[in-house]
Short mmCIF file of C-alpha atoms in Angstrom, two decimals:
data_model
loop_
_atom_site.label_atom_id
_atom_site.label_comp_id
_atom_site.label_asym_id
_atom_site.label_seq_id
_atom_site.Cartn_x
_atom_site.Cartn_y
_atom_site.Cartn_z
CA UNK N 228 -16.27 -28.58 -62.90
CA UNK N 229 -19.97 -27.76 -61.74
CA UNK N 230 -19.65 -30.56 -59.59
CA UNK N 231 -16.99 -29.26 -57.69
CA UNK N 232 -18.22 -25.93 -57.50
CA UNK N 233 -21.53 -27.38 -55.90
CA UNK N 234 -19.38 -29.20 -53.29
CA UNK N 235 -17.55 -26.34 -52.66
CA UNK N 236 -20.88 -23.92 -51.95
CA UNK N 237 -22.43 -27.00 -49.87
CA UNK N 238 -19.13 -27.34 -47.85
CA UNK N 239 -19.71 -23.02 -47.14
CA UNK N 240 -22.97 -23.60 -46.62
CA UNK N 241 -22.56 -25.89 -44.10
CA UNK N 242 -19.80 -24.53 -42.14
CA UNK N 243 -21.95 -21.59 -41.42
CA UNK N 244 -24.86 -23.19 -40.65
CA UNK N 245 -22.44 -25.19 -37.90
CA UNK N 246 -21.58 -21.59 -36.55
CA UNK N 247 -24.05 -20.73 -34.06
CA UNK N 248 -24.42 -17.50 -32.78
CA UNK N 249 -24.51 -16.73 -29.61
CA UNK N 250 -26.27 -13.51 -27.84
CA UNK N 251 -24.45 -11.59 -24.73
CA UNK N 252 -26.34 -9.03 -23.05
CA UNK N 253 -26.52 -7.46 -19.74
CA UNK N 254 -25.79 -4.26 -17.74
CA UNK N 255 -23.12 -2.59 -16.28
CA UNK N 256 -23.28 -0.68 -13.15
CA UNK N 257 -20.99 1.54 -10.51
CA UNK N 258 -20.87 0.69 -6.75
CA UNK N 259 -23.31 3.03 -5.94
CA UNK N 260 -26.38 1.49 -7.84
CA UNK N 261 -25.84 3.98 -11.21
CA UNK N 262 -25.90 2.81 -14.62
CA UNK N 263 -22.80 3.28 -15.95
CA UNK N 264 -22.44 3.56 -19.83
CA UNK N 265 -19.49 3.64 -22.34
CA UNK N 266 -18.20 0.88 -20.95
CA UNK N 267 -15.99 -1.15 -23.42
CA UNK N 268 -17.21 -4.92 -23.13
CA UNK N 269 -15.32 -7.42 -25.07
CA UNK N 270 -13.99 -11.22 -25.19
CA UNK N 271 -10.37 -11.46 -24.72
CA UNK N 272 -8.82 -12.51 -27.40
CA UNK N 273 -11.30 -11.68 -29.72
CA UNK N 274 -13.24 -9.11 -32.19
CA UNK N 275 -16.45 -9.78 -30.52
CA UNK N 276 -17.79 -6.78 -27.99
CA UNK N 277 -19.90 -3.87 -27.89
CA UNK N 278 -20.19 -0.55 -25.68
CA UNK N 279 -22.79 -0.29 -23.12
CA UNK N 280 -25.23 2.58 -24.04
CA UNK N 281 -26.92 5.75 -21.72
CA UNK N 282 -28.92 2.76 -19.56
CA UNK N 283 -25.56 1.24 -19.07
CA UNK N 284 -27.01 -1.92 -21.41
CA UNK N 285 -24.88 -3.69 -23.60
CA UNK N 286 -25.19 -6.42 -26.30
CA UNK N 287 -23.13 -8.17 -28.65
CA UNK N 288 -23.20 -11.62 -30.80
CA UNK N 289 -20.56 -14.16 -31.05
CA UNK N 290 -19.31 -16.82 -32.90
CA UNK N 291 -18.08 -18.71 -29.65
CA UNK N 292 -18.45 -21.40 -27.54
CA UNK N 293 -17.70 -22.71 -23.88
CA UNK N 294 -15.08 -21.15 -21.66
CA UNK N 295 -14.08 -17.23 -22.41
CA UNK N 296 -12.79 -14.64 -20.84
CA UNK N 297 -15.63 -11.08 -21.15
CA UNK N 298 -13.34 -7.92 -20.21
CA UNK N 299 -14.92 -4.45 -19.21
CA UNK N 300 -12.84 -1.41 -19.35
CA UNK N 301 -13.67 2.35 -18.70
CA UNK N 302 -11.83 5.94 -17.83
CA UNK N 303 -12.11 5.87 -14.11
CA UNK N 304 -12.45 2.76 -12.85
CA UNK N 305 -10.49 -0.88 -12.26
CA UNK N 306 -10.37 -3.09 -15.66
CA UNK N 307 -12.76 -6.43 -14.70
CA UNK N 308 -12.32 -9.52 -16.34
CA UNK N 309 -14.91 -12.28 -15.50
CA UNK N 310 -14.85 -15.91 -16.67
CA UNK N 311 -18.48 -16.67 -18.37
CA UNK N 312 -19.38 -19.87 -20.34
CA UNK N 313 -21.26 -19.16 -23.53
CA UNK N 314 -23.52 -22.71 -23.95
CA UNK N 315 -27.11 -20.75 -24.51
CA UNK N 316 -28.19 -18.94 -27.58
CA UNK N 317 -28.86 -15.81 -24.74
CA UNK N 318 -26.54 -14.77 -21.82
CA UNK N 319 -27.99 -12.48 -19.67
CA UNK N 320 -25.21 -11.20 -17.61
CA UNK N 321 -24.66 -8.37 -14.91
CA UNK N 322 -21.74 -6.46 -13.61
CA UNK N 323 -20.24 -3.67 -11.62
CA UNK N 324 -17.53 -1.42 -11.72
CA UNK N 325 -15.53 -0.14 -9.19
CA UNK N 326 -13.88 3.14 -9.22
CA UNK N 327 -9.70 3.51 -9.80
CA UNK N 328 -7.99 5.70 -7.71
CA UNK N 329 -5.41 7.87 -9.86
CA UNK N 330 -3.37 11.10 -9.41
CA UNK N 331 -6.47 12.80 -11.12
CA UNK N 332 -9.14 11.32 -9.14
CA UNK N 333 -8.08 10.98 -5.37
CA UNK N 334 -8.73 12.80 -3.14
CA UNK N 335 -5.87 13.43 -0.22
CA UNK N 336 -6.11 14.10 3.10
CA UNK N 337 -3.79 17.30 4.32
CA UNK N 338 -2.62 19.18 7.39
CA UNK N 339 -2.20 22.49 6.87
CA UNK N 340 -0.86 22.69 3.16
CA UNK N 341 1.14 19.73 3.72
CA UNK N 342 0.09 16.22 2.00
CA UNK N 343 0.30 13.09 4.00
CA UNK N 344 2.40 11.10 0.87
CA UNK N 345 5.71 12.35 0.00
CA UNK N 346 6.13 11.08 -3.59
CA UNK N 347 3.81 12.87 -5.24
CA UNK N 348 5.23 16.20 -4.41
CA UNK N 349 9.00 15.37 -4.35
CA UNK N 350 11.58 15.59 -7.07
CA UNK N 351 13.18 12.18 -7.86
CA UNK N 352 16.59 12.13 -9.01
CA UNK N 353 18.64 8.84 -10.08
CA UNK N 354 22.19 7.84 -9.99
CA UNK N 355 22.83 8.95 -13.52
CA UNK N 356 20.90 12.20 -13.02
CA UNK N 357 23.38 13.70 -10.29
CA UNK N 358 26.70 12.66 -11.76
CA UNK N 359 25.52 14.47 -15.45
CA UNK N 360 24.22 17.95 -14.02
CA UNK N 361 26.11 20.42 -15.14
CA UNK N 362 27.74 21.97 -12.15
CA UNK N 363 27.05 19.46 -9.68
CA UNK N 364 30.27 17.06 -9.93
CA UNK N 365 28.63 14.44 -9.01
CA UNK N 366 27.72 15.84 -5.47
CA UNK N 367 24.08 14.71 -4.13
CA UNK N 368 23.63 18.18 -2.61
CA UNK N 369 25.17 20.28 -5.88
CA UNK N 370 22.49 18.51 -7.90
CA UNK N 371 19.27 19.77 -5.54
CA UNK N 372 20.97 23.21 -5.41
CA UNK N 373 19.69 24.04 -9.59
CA UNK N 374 16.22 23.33 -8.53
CA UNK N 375 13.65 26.16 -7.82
CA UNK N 376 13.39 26.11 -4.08
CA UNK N 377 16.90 25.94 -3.37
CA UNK N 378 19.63 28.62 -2.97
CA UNK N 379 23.62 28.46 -2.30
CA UNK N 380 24.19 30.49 0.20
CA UNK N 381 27.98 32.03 -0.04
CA UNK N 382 30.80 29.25 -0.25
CA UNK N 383 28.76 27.02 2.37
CA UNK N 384 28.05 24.51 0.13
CA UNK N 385 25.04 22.29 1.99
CA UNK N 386 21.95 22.85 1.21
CA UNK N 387 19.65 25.63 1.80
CA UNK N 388 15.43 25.77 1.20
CA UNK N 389 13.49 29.34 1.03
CA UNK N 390 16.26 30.63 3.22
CA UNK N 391 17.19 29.56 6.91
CA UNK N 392 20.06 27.38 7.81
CA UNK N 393 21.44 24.41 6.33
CA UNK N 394 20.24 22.67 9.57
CA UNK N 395 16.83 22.96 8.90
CA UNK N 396 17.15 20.91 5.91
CA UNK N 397 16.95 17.32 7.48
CA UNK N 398 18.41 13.91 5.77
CA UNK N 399 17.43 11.12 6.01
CA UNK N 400 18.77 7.47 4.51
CA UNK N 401 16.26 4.56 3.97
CA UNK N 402 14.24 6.59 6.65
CA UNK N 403 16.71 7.29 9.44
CA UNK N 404 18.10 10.68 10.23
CA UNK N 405 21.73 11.17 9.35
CA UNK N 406 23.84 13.46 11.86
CA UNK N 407 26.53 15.80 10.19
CA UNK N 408 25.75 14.57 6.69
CA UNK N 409 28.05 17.20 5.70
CA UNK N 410 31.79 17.27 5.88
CA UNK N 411 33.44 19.77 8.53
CA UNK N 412 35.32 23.33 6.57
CA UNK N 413 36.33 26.17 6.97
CA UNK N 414 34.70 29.56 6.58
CA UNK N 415 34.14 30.46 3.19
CA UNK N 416 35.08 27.20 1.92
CA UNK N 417 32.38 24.71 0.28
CA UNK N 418 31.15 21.43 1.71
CA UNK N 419 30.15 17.98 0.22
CA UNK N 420 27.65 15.58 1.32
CA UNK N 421 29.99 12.41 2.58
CA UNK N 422 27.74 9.84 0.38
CA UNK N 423 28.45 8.68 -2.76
CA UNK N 424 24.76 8.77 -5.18
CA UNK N 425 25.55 5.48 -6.80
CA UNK N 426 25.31 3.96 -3.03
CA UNK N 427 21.56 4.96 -3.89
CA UNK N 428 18.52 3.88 -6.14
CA UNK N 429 16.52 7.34 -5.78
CA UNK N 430 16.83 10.41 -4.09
CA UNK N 431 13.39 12.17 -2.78
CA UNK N 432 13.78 15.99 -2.51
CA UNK N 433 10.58 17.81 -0.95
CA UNK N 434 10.67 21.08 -2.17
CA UNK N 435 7.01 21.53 0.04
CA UNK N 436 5.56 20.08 2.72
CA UNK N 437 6.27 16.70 3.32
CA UNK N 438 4.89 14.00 5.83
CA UNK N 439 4.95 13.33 10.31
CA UNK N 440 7.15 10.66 9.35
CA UNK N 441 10.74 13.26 8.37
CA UNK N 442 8.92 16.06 11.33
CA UNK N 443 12.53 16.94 12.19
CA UNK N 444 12.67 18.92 9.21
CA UNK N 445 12.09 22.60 9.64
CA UNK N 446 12.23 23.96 5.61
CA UNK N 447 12.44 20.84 3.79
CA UNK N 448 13.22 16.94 3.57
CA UNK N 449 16.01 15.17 1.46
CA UNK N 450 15.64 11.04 1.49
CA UNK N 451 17.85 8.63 0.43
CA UNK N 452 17.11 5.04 -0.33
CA UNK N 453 19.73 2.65 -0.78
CA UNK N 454 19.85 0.11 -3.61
CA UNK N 455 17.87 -2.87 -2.69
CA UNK N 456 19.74 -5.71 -4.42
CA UNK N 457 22.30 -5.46 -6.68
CA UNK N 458 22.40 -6.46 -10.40
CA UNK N 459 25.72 -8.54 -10.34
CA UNK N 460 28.91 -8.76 -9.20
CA UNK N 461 31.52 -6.49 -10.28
CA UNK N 462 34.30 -4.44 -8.88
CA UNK N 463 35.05 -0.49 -10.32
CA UNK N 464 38.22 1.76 -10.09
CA UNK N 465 38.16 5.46 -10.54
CA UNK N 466 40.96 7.49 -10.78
CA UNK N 467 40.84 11.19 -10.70
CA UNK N 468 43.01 14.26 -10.83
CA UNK N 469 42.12 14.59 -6.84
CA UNK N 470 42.15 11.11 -6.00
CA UNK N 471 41.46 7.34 -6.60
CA UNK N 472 38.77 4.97 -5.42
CA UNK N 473 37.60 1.13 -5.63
CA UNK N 474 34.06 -0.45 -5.38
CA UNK N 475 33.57 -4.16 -5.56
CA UNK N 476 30.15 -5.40 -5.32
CA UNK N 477 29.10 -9.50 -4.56
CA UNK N 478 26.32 -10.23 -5.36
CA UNK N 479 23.78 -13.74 -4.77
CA UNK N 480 20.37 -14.74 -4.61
CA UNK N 481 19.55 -14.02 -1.17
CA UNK N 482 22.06 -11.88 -0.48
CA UNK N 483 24.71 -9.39 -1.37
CA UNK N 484 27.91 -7.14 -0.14
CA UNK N 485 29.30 -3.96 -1.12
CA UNK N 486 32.32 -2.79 -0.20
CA UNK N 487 34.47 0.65 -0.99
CA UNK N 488 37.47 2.64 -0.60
CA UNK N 489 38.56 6.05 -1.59
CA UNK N 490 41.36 8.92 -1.21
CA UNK N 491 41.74 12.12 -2.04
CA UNK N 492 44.30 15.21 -1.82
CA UNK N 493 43.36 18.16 -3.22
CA UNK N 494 47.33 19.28 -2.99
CA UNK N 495 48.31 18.16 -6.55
CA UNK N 496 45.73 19.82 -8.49
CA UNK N 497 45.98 23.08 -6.60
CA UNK N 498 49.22 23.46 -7.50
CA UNK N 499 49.06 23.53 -10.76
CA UNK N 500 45.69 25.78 -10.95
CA UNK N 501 45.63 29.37 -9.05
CA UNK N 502 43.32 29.57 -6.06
CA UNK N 503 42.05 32.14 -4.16
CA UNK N 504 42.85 30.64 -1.11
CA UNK N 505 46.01 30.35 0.84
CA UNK N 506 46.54 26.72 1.99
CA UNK N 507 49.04 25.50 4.35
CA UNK N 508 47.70 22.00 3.90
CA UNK N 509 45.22 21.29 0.96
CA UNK N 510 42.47 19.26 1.70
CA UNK N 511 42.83 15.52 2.30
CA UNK N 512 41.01 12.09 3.10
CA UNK N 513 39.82 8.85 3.04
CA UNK N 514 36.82 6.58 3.73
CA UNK N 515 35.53 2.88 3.45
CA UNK N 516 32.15 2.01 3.48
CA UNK N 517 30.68 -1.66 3.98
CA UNK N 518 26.72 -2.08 2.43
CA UNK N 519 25.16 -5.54 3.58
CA UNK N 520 21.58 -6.84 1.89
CA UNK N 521 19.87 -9.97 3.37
CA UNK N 522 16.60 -11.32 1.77
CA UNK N 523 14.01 -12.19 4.46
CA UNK N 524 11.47 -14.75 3.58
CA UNK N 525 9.46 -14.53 0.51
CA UNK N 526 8.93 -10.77 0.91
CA UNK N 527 11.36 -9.00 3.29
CA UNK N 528 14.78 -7.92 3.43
CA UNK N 529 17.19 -6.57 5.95
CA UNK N 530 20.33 -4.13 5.15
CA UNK N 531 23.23 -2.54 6.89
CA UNK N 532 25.40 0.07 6.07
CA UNK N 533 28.71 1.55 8.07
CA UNK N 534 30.79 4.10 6.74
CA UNK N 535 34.36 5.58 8.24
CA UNK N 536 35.95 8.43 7.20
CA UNK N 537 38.86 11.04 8.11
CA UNK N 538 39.87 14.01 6.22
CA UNK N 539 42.01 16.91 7.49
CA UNK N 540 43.44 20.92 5.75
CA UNK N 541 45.02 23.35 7.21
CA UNK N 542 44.29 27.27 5.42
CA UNK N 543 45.37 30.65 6.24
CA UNK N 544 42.29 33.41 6.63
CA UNK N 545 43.14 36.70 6.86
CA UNK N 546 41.66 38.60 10.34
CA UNK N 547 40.22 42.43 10.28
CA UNK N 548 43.04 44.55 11.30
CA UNK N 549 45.15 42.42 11.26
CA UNK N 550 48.74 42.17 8.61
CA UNK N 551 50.30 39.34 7.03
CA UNK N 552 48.69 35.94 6.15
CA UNK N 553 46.03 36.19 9.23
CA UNK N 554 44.74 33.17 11.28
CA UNK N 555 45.92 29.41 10.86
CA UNK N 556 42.68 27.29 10.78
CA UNK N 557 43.44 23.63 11.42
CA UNK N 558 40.38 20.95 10.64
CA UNK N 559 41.12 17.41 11.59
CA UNK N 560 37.30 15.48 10.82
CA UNK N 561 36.87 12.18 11.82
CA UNK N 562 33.18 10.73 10.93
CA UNK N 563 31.23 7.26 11.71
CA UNK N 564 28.15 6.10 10.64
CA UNK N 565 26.50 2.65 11.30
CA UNK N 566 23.25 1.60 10.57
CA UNK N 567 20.52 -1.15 10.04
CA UNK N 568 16.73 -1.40 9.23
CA UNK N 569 14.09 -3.94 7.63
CA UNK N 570 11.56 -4.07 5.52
CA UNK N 571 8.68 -6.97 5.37
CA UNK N 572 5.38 -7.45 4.01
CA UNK N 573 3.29 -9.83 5.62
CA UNK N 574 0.12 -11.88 3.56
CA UNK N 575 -2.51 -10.38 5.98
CA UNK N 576 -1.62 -6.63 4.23
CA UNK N 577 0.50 -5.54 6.86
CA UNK N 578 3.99 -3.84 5.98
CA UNK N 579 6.28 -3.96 8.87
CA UNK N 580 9.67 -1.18 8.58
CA UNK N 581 12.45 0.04 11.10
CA UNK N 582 16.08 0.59 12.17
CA UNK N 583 18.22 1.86 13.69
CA UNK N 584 21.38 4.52 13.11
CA UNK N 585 24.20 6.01 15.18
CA UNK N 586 26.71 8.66 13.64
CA UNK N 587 29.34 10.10 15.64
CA UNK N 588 31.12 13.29 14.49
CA UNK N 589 34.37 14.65 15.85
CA UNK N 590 35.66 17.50 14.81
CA UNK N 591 39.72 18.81 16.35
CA UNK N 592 40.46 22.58 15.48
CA UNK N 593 42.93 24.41 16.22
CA UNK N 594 43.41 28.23 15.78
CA UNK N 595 47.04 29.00 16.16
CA UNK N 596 48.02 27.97 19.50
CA UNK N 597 44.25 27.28 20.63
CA UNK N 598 42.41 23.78 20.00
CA UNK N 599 38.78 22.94 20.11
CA UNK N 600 37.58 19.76 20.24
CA UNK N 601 33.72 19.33 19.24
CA UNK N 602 31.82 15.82 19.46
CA UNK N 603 28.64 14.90 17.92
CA UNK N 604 26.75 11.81 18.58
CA UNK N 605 23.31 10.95 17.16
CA UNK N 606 21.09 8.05 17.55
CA UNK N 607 17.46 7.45 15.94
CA UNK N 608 15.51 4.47 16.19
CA UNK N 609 12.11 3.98 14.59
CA UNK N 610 9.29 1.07 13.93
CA UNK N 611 6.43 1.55 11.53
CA UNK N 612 3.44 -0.47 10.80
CA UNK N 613 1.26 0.21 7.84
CA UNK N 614 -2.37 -1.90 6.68
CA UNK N 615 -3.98 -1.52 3.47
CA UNK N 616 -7.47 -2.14 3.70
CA UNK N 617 -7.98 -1.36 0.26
CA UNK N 618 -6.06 0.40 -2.63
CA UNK N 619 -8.35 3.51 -1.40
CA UNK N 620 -7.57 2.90 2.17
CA UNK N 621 -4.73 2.37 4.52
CA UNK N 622 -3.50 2.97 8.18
CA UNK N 623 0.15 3.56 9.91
CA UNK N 624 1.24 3.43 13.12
CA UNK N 625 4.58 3.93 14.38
CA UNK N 626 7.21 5.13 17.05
CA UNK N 627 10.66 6.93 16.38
CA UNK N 628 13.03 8.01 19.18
CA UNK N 629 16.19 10.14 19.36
CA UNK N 630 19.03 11.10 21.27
CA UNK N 631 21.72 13.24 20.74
CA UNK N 632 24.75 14.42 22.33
CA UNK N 633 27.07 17.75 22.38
CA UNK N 634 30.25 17.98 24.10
CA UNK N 635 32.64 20.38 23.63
CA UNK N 636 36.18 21.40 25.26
CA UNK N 637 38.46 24.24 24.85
CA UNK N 638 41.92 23.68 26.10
CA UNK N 639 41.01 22.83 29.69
CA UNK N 640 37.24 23.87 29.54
CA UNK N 641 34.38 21.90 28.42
CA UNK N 642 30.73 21.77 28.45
CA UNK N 643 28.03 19.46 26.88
CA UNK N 644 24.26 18.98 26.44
CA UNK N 645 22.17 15.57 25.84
CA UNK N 646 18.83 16.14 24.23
CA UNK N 647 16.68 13.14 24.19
CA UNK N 648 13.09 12.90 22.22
CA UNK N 649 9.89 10.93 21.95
CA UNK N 650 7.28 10.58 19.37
#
């Protein structure tokens, strides 16, 4: 028994002796020459590490050997990790820290009151955030309208910011203005955007001032971006008391295709529920929408998007001074919208973005024995170029164009206007 126990202690006794110690010390410093102290210093993977002092020194012991991995970590600036070999009984080692640019910390260049980013002062709402607000049946524009900021004026139902007109409030998809985002009504009856949210992976809602690159904006800024590539395939029906609809998404690798179809007829539902409003033809309509993604290269990808739709009602309005059911308002709407843009980030730190987008709008109404005939055509093309120099740093360039079109005709008269712009 005591000779066992005497191996036992030699065996400890030797193992530790084998152990060799090994010293790291050095100093840590920021980019402008000062020491920098409470700096965590540590091997990865490891208990062994120590916290540099006032003098920005720091020194530790460890029981390692050959390759590791010494990590140095501190509020305010970027996490280093530097490969050292530990085959001396003293490392003397040296390092500097460079500074991490956070929401706290940076500092951003403004016009005015207005930031040049957009993120950082927009609301973000998903998907599943528009379809659960109360109140906003799943409408893109009836979710915006319960933020602070935003006000419904009357039965108008598009969107309004610190008063104005609905005009003021520009959209934009995947960066290219949309023309007569809203569908054509009535007086006193409310609107709806024509996009479905689950066509899109985040909506950007500047309630401030927002960026040169949405400057057609008077009062505020709404931006969609599309999904980017889809999870799967699948295909989903919905069937309301207004209507029916059918998605069917295929999805691959490199690519993928969306396509949809819905109806709706409002003339069911109203008559079983009372309305306030005296309809000779409830509303109705349909659309189909076809979403194409294209992966391009290692790091780029290309999409297109058209969307058709019609929808049509017919509604008495009662006239001042005037008996019985009033004026017959006639809407017939007919709406196209066809687009394509690109994104791609080359290895030299550029980012390279564009598209283009054309919506036509035609709107046929008829007031008892008079018809007007109103056409809307929009086109906006755009390139951008952005370098990072640094994550502290970065450059855009870019060039956007538009041109739009009126034309009007009532009965045998008509007029028009074409506006074109630069920038």
């Amino acid at each position: 028994m005591k000779q066992l126990c005497t191996l036992l202690l030699f065996c400890i006794q030797f193992s530790t002796i084998a152990q060799t110690l090994i010293e790291v010390v050095g100093t840590v410093s920021q980019t402008n020459g000062e020491k920098l102290p409470g700096v965590n210093v540590y091997l990865k993977n490891s208990y062994h590490g120590s916290s540099s002092d006032a003098q920005g020194q720091f020194s530790f012991k460890a029981a390692l050997s050959g390759e590791q991995v010494l990590v140095l970590q501190a509020i305010g600036f970027k996490t280093a990790e530097h490969t050292i070999f530990l085959d001396r009984e003293v490392l003397q080692l040296n390092f500097i820290l460079k500074p991490a640019i956070n929401e706290l910390t940076a500092v951003t260049i403004s016009a005015g009151a207005m930031e040049t980013s957009d993120q950082h002062k927009a609301v973000v709402l998903k998907p599943i955030d528009i379809v659960t607000i109360p109140g906003a049946m799943g409408d893109i524009i009836g979710a915006f309208q319960t933020l602070p900021g935003t006000a419904t004026v009357g039965n108008d139902g598009r969107l309004f910011v610190r008063g104005g007109d609905a005009t003021e409030t520009a959209i934009f998809i995947d960066g290219l203005k949309v023309g007569n985002a809203f569908g054509t009504t009535a007086n006193n009856v409310p609107s709806r955007t024509r996009f479905s949210p689950n066509l899109f992976k985040g909506s950007f809602f500047s309630t401030g001032g927002y960026s040169a690159a949405y400057g057609q904006a008077l009062s505020s800024a709404l931006a969609l971006n599309t999904v980017d590539m889809p999870n799967r395939s699948q295909g989903d029906i919905s069937v309301t008391s207004v209507g029916m609809g059918y998605t069917q998404t295929l999805a691959g690798e490199e690519n993928s295709l969306t396509a949809s179809m819905n109806y709706f007829d409002l003339s069911p539902y109203q008559s079983l529920v009372k309305q306030h409003f005296n309809w000779e033809r409830s509303p109705f309509g349909w659309d189909i929408a076809l979403a194409g993604r294209q992966k391009w290269g290692k790091d780029g990808l290309l999409k297109a998007y058209v969307h058709r739709e019609s929808n049509g009602l017919k509604i008495w309005q009662p006239q001042p001074r005037q008996a019985g059911d009033g004026q017959l308002i006639g809407i017939q709407n007919n709406y196209t919208l066809a687009q394509t843009n690109f994104k791609k980030i080359s290895a030299n730190a550029w980012t390279y973005t564009g598209g283009i987008s054309y919506s036509h709008n035609n709107d046929e109404i008829s007031r008892d024995d008079q018809t007007i005939n109103q056409d809307n055509k929009l086109l906006h093309a755009r390139a951008v170029a952005i370098k990072d120099f640094s994550q502290e740093f970065s450059t855009t360039f870019g060039i956007e164009t538009f041109l739009s079109g009126y034309d009007e005709s009532v009965d045998s008269l008509n007029r028009n206007f074409l506006d074109q712009q630069y920038n």
